[in-house]
PDB file of C-alpha atoms in Angstrom:
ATOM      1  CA  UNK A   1      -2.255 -34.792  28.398  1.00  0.00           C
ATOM      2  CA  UNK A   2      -5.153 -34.379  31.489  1.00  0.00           C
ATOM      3  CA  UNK A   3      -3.179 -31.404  32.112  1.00  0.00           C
ATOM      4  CA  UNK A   4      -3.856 -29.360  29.306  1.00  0.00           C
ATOM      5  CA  UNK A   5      -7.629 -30.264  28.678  1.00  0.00           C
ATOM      6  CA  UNK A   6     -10.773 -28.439  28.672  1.00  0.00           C
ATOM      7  CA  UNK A   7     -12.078 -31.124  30.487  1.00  0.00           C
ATOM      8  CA  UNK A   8      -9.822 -31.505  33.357  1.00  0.00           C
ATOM      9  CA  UNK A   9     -11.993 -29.368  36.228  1.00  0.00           C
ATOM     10  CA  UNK A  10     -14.889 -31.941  35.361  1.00  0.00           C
ATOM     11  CA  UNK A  11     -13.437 -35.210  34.406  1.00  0.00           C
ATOM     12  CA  UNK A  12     -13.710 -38.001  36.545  1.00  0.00           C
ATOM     13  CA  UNK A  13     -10.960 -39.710  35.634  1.00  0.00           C
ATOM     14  CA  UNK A  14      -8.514 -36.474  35.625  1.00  0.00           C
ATOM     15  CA  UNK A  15      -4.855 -37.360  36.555  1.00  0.00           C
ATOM     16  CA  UNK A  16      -1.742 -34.330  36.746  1.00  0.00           C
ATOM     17  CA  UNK A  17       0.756 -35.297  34.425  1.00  0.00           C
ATOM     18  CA  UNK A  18      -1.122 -38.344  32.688  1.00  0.00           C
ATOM     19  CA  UNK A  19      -2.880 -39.078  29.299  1.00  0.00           C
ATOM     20  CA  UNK A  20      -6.256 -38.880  28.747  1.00  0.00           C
ATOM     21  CA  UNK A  21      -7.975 -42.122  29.836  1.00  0.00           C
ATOM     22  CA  UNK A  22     -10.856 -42.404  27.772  1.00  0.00           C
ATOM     23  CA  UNK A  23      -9.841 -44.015  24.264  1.00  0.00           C
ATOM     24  CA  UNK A  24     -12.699 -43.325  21.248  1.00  0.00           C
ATOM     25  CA  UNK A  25     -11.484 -45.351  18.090  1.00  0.00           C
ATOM     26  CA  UNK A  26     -13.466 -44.617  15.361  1.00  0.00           C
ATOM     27  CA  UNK A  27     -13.261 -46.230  11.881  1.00  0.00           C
ATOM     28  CA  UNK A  28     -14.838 -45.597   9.022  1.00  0.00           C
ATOM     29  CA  UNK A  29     -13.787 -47.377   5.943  1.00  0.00           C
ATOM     30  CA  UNK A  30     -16.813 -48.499   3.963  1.00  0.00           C
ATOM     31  CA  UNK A  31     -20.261 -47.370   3.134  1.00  0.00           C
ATOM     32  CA  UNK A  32     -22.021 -49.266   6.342  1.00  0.00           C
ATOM     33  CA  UNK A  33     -19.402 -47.761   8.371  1.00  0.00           C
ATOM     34  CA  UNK A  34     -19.891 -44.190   6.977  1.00  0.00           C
ATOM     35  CA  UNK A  35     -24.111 -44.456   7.261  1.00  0.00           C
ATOM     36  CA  UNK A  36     -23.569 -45.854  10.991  1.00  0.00           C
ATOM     37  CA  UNK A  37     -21.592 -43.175  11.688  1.00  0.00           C
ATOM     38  CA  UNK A  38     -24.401 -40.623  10.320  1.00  0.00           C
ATOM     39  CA  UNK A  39     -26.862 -42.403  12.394  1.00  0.00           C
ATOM     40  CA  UNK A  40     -25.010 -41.251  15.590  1.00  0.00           C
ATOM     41  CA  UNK A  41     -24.381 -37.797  14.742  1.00  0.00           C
ATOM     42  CA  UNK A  42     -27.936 -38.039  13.578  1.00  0.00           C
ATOM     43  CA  UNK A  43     -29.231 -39.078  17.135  1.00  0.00           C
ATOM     44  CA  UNK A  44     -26.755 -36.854  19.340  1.00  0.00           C
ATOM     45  CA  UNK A  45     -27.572 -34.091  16.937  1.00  0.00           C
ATOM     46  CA  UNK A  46     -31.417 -34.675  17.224  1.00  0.00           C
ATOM     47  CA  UNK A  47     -30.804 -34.939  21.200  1.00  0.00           C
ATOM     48  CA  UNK A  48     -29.327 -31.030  21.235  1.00  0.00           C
ATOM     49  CA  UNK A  49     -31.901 -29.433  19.265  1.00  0.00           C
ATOM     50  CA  UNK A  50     -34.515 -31.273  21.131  1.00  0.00           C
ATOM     51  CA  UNK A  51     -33.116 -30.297  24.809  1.00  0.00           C
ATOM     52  CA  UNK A  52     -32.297 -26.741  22.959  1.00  0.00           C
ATOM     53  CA  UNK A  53     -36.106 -26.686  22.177  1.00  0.00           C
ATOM     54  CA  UNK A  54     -36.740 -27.511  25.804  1.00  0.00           C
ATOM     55  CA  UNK A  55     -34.697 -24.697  27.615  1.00  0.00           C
ATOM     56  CA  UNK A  56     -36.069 -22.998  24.658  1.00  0.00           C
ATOM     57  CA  UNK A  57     -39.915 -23.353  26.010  1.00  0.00           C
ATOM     58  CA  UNK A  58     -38.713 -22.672  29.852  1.00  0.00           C
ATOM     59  CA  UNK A  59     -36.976 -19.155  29.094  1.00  0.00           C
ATOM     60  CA  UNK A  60     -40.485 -18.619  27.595  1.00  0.00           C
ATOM     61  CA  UNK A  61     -40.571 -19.757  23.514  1.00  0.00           C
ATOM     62  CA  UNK A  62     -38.700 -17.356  22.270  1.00  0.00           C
ATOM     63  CA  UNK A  63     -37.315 -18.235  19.102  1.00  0.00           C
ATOM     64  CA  UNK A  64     -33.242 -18.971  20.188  1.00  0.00           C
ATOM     65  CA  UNK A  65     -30.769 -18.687  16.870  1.00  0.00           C
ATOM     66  CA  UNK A  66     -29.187 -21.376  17.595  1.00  0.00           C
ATOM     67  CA  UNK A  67     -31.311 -23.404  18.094  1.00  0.00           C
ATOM     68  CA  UNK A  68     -32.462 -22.948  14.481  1.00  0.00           C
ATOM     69  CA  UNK A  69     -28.814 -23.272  13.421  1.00  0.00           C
ATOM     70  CA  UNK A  70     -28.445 -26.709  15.196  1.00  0.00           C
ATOM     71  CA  UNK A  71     -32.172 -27.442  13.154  1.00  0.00           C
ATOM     72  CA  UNK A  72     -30.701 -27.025  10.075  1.00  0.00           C
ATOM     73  CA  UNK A  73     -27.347 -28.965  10.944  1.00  0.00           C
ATOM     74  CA  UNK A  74     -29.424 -32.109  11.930  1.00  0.00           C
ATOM     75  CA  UNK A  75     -31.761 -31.115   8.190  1.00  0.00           C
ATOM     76  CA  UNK A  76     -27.947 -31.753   6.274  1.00  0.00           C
ATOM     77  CA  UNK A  77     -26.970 -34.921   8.247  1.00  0.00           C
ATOM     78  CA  UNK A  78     -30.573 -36.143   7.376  1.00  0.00           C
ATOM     79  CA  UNK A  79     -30.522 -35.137   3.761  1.00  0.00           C
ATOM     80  CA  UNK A  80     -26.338 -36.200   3.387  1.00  0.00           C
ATOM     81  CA  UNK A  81     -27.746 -39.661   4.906  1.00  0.00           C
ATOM     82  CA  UNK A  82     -30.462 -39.815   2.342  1.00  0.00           C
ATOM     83  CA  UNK A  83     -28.483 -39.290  -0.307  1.00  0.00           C
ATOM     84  CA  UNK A  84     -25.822 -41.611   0.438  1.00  0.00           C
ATOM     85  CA  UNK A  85     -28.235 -43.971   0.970  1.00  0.00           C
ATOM     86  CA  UNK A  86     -29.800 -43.037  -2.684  1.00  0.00           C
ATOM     87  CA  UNK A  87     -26.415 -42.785  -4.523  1.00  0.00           C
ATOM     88  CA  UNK A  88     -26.028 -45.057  -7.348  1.00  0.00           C
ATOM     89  CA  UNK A  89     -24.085 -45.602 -10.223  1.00  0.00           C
ATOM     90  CA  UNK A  90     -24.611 -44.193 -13.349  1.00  0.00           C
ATOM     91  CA  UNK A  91     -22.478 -43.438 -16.523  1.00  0.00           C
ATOM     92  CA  UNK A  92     -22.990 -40.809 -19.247  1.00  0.00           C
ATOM     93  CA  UNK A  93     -20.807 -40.068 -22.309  1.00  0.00           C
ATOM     94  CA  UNK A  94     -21.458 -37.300 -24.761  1.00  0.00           C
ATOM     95  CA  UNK A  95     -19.733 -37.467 -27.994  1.00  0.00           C
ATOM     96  CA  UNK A  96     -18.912 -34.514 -30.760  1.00  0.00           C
ATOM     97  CA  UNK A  97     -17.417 -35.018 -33.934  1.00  0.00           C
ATOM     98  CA  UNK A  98     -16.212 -31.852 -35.887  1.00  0.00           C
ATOM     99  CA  UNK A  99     -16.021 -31.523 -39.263  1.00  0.00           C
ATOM    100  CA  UNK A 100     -14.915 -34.826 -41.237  1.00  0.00           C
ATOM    101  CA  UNK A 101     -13.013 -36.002 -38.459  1.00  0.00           C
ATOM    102  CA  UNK A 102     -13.188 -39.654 -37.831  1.00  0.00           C
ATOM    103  CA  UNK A 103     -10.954 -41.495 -35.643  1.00  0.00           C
ATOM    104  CA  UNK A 104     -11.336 -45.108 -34.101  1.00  0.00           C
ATOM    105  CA  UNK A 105     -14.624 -47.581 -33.727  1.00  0.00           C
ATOM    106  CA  UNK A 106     -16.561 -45.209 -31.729  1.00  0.00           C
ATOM    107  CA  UNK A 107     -16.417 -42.417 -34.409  1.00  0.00           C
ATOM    108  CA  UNK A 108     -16.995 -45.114 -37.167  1.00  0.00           C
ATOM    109  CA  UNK A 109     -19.881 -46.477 -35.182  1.00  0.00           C
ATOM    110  CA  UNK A 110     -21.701 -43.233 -34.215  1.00  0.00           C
ATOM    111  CA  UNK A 111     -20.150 -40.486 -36.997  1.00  0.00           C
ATOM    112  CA  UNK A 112     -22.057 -37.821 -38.852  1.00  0.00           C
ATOM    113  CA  UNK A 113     -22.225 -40.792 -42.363  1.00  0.00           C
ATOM    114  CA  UNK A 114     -23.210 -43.636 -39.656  1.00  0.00           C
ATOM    115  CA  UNK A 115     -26.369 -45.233 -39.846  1.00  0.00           C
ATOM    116  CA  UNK A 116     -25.670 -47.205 -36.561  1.00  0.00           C
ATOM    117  CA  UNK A 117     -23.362 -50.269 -35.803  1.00  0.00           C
ATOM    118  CA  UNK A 118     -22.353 -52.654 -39.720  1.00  0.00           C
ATOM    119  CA  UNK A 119     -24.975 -55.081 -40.343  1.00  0.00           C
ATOM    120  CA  UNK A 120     -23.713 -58.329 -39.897  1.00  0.00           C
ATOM    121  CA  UNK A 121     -24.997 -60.879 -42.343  1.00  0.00           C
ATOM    122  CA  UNK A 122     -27.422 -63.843 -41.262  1.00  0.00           C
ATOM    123  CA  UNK A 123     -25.827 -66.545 -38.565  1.00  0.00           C
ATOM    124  CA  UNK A 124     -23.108 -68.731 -40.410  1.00  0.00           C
ATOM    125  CA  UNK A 125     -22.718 -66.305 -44.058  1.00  0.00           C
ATOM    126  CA  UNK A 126     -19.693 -64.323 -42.240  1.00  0.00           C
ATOM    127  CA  UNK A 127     -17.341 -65.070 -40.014  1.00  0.00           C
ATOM    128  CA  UNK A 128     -16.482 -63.681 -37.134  1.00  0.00           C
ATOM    129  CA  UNK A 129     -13.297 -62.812 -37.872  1.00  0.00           C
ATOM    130  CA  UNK A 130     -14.646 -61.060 -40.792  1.00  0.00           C
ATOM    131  CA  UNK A 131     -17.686 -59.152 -38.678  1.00  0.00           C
ATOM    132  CA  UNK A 132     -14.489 -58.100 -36.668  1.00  0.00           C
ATOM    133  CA  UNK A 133     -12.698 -56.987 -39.582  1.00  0.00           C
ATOM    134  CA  UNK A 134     -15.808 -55.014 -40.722  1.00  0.00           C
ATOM    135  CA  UNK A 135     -15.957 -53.516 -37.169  1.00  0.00           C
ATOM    136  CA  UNK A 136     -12.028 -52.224 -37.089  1.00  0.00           C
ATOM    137  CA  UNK A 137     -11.220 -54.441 -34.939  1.00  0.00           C
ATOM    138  CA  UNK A 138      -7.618 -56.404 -35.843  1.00  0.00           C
ATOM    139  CA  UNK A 139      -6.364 -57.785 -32.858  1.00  0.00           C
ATOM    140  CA  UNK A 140      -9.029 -59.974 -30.651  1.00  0.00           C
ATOM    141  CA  UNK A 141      -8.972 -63.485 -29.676  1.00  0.00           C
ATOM    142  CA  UNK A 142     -12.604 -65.086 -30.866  1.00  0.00           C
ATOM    143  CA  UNK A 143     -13.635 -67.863 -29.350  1.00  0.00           C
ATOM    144  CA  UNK A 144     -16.312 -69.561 -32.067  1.00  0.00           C
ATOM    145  CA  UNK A 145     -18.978 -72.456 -30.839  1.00  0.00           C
ATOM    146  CA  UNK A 146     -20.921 -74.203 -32.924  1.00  0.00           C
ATOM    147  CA  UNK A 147     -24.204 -72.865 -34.201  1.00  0.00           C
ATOM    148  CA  UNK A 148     -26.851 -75.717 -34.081  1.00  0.00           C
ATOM    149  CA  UNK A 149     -29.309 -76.120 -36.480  1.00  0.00           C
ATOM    150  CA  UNK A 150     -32.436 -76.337 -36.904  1.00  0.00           C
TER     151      UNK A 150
END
């Protein structure tokens, strides 16, 4: 409500008893969205400290706290934008065994008495069911094509 705003000694478009007439949708659902919106806190941020810096020079150059606290907010919506920007994917697993204890393909793959992933035999000497088999795995649909020759 105008009434109760901060605003309503200076706004132009103040009316007793009404809503506020100025309507700012923002919507931020996706990367592009997010980054854009950086870039404008980015530029109204970089306008303060730089008119900051100004009244800063005409009182004399003094060094003004906050101005040096609004530096470093614009520094973090530079360096969040940069790393945003950066961000990728990436995927790490770390695995443990203890003891004896092997359970599952991964464990029979990569355990302490592994020497890496079953050899499979030369192209058309095993099957693939049977490479499966030798692998632990019962249940998969294989789908075979022909091997051509040579």
């Amino acid at each position: 409500m105008c009434d109760g705003c901060f605003l309503a000694q200076k706004c132009p478009e103040y009316q007793p008893g009404e809503s506020c007439a100025y309507e700012m949708p923002v919507r931020v659902r996706t990367k592009e969205q997010y980054i854009a919106l950086l870039d404008s806190m980015i530029s109204m941020q970089a306008m303060r400290v730089f008119s900051m810096r100004m009244s800063e020079e005409v009182e004399g150059g003094y060094a003004d706290p906050n101005l040096s606290s609004e530096m470093d907010r614009l520094a973090k919506f530079v360096k969040l934008k940069s790393d945003i920007e950066e961000a990728g994917f990436s995927f790490s697993m770390k695995m443990q065994s203890k003891d004896n204890a092997e359970v599952g393909l991964i464990s029979r793959l990569f355990g302490p008495k592994s020497d890496g992933p079953p050899a499979l035999s030369p192209a058309g000497a095993v099957s693939a069911q049977d490479a499966l088999g030798q692998m632990g795995i019962m249940d998969a649909e294989i789908v075979e094509e022909p091997v051509p020759r040579e």
